[in-house]
mmCIF file of C-alpha atoms in Angstrom:
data_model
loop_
_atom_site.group_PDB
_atom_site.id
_atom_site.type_symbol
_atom_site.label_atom_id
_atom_site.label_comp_id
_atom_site.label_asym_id
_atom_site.label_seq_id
_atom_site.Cartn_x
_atom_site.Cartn_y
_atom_site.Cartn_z
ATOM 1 C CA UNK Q 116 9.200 -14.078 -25.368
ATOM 2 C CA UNK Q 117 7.194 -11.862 -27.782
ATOM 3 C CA UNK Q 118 7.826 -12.882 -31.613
ATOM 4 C CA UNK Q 119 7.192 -11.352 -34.471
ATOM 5 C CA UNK Q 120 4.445 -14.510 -36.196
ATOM 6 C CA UNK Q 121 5.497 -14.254 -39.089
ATOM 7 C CA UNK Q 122 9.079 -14.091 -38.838
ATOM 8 C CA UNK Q 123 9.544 -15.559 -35.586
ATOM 9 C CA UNK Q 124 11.930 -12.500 -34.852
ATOM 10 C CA UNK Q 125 12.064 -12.023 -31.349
ATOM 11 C CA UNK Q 126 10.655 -8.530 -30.193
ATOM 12 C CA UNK Q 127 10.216 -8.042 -26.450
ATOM 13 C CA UNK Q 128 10.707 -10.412 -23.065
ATOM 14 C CA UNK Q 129 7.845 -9.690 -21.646
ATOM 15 C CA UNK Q 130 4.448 -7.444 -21.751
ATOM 16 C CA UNK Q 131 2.676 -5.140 -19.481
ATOM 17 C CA UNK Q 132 -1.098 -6.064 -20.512
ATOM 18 C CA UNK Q 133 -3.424 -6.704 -23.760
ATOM 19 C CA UNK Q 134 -5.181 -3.464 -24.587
ATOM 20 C CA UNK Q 135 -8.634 -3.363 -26.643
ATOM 21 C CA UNK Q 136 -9.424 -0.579 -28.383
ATOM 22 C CA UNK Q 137 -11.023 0.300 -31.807
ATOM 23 C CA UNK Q 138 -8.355 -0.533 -33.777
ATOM 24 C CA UNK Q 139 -8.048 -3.930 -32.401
ATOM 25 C CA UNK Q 140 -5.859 -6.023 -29.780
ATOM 26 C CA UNK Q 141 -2.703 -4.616 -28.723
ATOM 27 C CA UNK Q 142 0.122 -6.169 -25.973
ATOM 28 C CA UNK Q 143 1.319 -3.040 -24.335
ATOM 29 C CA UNK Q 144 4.953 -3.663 -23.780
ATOM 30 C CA UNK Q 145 7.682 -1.495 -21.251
ATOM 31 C CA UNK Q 146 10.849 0.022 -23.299
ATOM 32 C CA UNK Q 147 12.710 -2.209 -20.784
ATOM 33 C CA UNK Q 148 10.863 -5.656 -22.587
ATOM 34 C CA UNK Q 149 11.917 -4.433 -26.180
ATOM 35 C CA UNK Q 150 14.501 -5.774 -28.271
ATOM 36 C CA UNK Q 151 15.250 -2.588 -29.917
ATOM 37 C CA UNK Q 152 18.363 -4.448 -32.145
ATOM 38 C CA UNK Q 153 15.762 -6.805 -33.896
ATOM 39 C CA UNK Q 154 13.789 -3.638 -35.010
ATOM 40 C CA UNK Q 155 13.942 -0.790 -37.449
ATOM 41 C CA UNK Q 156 12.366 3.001 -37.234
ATOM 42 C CA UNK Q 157 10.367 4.043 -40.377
ATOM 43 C CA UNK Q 158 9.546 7.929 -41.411
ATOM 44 C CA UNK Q 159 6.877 9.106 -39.982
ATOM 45 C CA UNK Q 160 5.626 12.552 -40.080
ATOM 46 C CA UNK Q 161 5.978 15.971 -37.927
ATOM 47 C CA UNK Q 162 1.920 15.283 -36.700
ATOM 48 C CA UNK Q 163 2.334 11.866 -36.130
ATOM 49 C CA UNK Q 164 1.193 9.830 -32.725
ATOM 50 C CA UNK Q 165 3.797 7.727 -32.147
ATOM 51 C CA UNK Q 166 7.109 6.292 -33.817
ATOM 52 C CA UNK Q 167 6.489 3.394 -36.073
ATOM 53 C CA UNK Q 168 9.239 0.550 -35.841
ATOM 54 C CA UNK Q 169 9.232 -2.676 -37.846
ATOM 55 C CA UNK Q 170 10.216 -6.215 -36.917
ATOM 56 C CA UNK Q 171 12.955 -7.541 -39.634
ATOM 57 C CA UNK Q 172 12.221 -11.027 -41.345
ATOM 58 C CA UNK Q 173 14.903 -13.160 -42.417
ATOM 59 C CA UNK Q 174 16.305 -12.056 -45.740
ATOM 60 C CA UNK Q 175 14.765 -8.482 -45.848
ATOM 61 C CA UNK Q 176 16.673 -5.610 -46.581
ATOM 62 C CA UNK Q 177 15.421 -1.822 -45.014
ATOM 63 C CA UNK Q 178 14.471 -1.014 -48.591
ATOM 64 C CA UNK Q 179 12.165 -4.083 -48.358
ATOM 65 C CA UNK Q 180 10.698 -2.997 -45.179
ATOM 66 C CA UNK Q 181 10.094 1.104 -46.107
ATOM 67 C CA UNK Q 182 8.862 -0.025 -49.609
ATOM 68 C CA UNK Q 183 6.983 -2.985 -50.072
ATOM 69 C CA UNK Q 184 3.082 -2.330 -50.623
ATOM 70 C CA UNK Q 185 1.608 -5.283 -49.263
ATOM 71 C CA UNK Q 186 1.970 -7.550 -46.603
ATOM 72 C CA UNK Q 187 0.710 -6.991 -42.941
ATOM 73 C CA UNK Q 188 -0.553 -3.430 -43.973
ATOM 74 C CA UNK Q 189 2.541 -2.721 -46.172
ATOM 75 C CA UNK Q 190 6.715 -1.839 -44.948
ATOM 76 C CA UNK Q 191 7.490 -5.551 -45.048
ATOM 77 C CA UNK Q 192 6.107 -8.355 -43.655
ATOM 78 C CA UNK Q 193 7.473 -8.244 -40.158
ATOM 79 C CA UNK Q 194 5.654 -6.867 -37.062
ATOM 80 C CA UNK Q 195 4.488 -3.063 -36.570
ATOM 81 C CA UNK Q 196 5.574 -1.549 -32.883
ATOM 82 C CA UNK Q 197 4.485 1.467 -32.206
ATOM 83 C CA UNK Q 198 5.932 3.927 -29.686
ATOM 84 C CA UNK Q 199 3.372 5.936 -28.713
ATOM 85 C CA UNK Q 200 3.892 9.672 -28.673
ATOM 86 C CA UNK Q 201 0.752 11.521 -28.247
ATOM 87 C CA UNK Q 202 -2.576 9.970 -26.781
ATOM 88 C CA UNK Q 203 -5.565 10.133 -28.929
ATOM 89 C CA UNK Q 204 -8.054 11.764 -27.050
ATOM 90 C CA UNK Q 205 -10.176 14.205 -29.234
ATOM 91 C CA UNK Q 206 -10.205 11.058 -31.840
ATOM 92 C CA UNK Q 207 -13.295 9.612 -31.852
ATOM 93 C CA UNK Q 208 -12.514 6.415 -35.031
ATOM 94 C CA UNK Q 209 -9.389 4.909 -35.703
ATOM 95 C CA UNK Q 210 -7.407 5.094 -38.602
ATOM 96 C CA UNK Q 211 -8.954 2.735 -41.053
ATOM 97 C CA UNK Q 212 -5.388 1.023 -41.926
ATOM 98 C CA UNK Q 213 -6.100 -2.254 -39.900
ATOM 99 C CA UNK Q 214 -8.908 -5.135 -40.127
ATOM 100 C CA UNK Q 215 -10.034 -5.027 -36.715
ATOM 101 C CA UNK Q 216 -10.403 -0.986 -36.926
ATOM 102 C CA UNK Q 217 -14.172 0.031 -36.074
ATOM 103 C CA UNK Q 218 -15.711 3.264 -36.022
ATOM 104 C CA UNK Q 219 -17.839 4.115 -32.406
ATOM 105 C CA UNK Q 220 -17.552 7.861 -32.584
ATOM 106 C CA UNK Q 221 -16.193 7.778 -28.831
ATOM 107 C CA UNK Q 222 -16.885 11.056 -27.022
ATOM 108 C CA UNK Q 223 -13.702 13.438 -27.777
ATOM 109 C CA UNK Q 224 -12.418 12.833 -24.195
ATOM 110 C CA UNK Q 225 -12.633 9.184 -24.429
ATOM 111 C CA UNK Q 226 -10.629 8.771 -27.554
ATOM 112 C CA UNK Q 227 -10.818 5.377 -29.351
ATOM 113 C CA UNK Q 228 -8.025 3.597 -27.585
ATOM 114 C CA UNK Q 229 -6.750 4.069 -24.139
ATOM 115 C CA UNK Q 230 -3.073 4.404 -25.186
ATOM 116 C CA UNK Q 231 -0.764 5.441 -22.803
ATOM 117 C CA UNK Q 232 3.070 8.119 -23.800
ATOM 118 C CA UNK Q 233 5.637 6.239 -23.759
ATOM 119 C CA UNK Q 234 4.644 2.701 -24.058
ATOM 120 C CA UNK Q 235 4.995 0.683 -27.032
ATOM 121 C CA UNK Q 236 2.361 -1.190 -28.707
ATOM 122 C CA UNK Q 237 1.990 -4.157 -31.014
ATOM 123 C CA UNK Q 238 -1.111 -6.191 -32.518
ATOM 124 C CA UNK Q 239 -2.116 -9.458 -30.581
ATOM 125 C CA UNK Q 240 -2.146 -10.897 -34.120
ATOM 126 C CA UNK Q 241 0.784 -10.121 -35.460
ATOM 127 C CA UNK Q 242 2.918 -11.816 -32.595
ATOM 128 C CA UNK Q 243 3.148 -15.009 -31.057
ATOM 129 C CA UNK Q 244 3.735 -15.182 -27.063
ATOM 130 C CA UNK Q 245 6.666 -17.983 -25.996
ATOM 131 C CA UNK Q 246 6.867 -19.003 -22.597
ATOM 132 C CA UNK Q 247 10.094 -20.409 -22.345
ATOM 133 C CA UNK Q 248 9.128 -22.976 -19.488
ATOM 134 C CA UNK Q 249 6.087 -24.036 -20.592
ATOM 135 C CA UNK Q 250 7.011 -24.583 -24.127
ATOM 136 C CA UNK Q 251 10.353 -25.950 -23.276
ATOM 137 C CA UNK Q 252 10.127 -28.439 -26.052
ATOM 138 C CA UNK Q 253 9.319 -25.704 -28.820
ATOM 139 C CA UNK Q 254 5.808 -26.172 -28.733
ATOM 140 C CA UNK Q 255 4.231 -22.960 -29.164
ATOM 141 C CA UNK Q 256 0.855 -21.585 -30.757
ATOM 142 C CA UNK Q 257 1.733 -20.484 -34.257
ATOM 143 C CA UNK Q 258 -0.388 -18.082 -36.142
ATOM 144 C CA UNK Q 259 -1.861 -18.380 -39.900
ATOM 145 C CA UNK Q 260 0.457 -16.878 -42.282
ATOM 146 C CA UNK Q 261 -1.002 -15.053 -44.419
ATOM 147 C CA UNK Q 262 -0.112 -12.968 -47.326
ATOM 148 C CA UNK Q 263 -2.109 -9.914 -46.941
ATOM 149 C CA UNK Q 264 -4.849 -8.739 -44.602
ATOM 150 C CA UNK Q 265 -7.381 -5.602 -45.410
ATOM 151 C CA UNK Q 266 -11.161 -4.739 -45.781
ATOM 152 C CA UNK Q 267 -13.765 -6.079 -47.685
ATOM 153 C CA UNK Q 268 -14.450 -2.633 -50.351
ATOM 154 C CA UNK Q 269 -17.323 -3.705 -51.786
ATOM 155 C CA UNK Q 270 -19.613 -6.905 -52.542
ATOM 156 C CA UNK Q 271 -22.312 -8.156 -55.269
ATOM 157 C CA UNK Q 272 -23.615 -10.797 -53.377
ATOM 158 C CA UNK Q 273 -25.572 -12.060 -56.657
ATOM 159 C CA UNK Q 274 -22.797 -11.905 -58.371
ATOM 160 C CA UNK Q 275 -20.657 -13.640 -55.752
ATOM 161 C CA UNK Q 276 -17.634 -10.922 -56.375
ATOM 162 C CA UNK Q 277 -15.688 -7.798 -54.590
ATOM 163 C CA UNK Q 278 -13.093 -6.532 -53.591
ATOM 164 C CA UNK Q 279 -10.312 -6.002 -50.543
ATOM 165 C CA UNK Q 280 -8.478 -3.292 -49.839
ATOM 166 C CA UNK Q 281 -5.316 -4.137 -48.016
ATOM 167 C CA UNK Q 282 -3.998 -2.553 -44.791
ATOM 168 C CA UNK Q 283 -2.167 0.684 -45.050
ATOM 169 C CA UNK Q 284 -4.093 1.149 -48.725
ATOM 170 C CA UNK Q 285 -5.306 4.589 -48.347
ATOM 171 C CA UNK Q 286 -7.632 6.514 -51.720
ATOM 172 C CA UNK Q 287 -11.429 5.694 -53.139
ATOM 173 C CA UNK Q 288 -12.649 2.667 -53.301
ATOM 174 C CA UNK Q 289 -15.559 1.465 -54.582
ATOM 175 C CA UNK Q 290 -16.852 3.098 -58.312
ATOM 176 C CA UNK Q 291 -20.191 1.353 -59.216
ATOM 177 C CA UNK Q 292 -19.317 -0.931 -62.083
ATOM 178 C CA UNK Q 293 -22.076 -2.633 -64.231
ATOM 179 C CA UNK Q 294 -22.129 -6.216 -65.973
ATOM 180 C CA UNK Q 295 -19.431 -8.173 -65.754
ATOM 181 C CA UNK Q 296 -15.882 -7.553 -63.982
ATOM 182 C CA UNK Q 297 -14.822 -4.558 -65.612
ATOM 183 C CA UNK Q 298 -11.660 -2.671 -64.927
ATOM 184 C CA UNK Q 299 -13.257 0.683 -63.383
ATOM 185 C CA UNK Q 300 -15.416 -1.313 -61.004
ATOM 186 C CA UNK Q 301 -11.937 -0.638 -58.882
ATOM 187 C CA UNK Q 302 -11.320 2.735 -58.281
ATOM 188 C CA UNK Q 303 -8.177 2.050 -56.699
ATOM 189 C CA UNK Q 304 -5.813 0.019 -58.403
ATOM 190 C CA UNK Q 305 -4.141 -1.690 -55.062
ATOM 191 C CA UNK Q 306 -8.018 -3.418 -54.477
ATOM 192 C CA UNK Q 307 -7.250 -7.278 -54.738
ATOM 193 C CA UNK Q 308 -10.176 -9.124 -56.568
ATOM 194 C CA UNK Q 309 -12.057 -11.686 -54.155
ATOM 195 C CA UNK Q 310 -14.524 -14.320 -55.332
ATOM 196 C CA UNK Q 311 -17.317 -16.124 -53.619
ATOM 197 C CA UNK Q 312 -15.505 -19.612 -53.570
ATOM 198 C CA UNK Q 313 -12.260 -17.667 -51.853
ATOM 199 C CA UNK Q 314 -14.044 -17.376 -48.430
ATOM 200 C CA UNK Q 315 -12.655 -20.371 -46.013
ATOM 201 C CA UNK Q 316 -15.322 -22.134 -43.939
ATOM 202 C CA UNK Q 317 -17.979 -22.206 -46.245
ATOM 203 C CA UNK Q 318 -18.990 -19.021 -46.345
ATOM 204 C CA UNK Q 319 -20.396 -17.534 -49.110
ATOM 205 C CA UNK Q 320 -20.447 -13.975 -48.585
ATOM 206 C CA UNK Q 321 -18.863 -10.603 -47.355
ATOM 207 C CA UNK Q 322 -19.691 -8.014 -45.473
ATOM 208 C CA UNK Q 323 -18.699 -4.116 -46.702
ATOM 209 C CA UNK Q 324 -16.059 -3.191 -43.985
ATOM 210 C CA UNK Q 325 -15.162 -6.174 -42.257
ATOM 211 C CA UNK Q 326 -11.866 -7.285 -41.759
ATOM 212 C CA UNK Q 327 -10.320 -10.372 -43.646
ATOM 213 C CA UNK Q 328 -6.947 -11.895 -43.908
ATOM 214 C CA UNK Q 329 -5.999 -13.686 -47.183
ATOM 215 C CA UNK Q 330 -3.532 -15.109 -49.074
ATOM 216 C CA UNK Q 331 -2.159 -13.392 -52.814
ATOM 217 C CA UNK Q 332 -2.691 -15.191 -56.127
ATOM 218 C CA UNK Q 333 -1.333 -14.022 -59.560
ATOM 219 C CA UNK Q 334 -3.600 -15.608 -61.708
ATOM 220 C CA UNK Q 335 -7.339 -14.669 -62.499
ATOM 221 C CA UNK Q 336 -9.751 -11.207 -63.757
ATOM 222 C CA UNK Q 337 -7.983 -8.150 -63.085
ATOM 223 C CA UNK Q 338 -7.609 -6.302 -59.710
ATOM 224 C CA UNK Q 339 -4.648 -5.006 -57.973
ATOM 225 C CA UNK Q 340 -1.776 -5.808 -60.742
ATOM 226 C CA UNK Q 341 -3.375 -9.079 -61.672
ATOM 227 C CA UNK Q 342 -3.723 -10.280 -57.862
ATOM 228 C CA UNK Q 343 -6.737 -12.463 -56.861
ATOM 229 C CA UNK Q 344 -7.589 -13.116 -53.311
ATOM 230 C CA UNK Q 345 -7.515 -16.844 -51.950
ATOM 231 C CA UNK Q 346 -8.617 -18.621 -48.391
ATOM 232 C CA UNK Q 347 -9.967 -15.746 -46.997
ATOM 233 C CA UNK Q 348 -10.351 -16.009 -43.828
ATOM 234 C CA UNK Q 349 -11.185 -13.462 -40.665
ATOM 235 C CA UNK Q 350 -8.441 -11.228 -38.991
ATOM 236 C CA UNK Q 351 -6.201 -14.708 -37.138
ATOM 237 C CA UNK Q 352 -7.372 -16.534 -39.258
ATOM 238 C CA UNK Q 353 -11.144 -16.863 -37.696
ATOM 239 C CA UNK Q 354 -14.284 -17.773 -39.888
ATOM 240 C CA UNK Q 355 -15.599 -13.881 -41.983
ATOM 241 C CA UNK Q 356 -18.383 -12.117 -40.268
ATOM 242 C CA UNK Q 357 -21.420 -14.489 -41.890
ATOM 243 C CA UNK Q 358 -20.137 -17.346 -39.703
ATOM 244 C CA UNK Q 359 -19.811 -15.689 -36.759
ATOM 245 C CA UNK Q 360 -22.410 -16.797 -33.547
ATOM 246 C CA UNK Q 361 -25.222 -14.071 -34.001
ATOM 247 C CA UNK Q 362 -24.338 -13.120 -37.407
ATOM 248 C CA UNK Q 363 -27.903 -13.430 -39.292
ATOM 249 C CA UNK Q 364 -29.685 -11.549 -36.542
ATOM 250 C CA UNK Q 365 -27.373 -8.713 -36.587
#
């Protein structure tokens, strides 16, 4: 069983193989393993690559799911299939829309991700994997839950402050703010505030462009609506980049 981590929806029986591409870890599922009733289609444009569909959670409505702005890249917090209707050669990068996206300018025949028409495609780390035998007494690998995940905007290390921009966030980020935290340091108003003492692990700083996860507080200096980032953590809740084997000589 495939579940949705976060909701613990179930959302295939089964998968064909874990992709790795540029935008990150993907099980590649058969339309045979999905369970199409647990799931819901979003709009998606004329140009798009593939059919988005989103796992329900317990207690959302579809409004929830087309509408909410932040979560596990925004549309509700449940997991994001997608049914893939074009391949992507002749794209070199990913969208950047995901934590684990990087950008390798692959050759235009290569494309970033070898996706294949007609499968269907969900993140490694926004599902947990069930073996009904093995687990038999419910015992099963369970994944951080966390709020929100992005990418780290921008960073004063000697000021020990940024800013994240969650998943599915799309505009300008960074405008070069002086002194203290001042309101137009965030040139998009969805960038969530992050402090030094935020970081998990004992870290104490972040790298522009890597991928976090994190969880939402209301309190503290302004950033998206109020909202201050806390326990920041990698993408699955891994240590950031800075603790990562091979981090200071990179």
């Amino acid at each position: 069983e495939v579940r949705c981590a976060r909701g613990d929806r179930v959302i295939a029986v089964g998968y064909r193989r874990v992709l790795l591409g540029d935008h990150g870890p993907y099980l590649e599922l058969e339309r045979e393993h999905v369970r199409w009733e647990n799931l819901r289609l979003m709009p998606g444009g004329a140009a798009r690559f593939y059919d988005e569909y989103r796992a329900i959670v317990d207690g959302e409505s579809y409004d929830d799911i087309a509408h909410s702005s932040l979560g596990t890249g925004g549309g509700g917090r449940g997991a994001k299939l997608y049914d893939q209707l074009r391949a992507v050669e002749g794209q070199g990068n990913p969208p950047r829309d995901s934590a684990w996206a990087v950008a390798n300018n692959r050759p235009h025949e290569e494309g970033y991700a070898a996706y294949v028409v007609g499968k269907i495609y969900v993140g490694a780390y926004d599902v947990a994997v069930r073996d009904p035998v093995v687990d038999a007494a419910d015992v099963r690998r369970a994944m951080p839950n966390a709020t929100g995940s992005g990418r780290v905007a921008w960073w004063k290390p000697a000021r020990g402050v940024g800013a994240i921009v969650p998943d599915g966030v799309v505009g300008p980020c960074r405008n070069e703010g002086r002194g203290g935290i001042r309101e137009e340091e965030f040139a998009n108003p969805k960038e969530v505030l992050v402090t030094r003492d935020a970081i998990a692990g004992g870290a104490d700083t972040l790298a522009p462009g890597e991928g976090v996860w994190f969880d939402l507080e209301s309190s503290g200096p302004r950033g998206s609506d109020g909202l201050i980032a806390s326990n920041v953590t990698g993408p699955g809740g891994e240590p950031v980049r800075q603790l990562c084997p091979g981090a200071a000589a990179a």
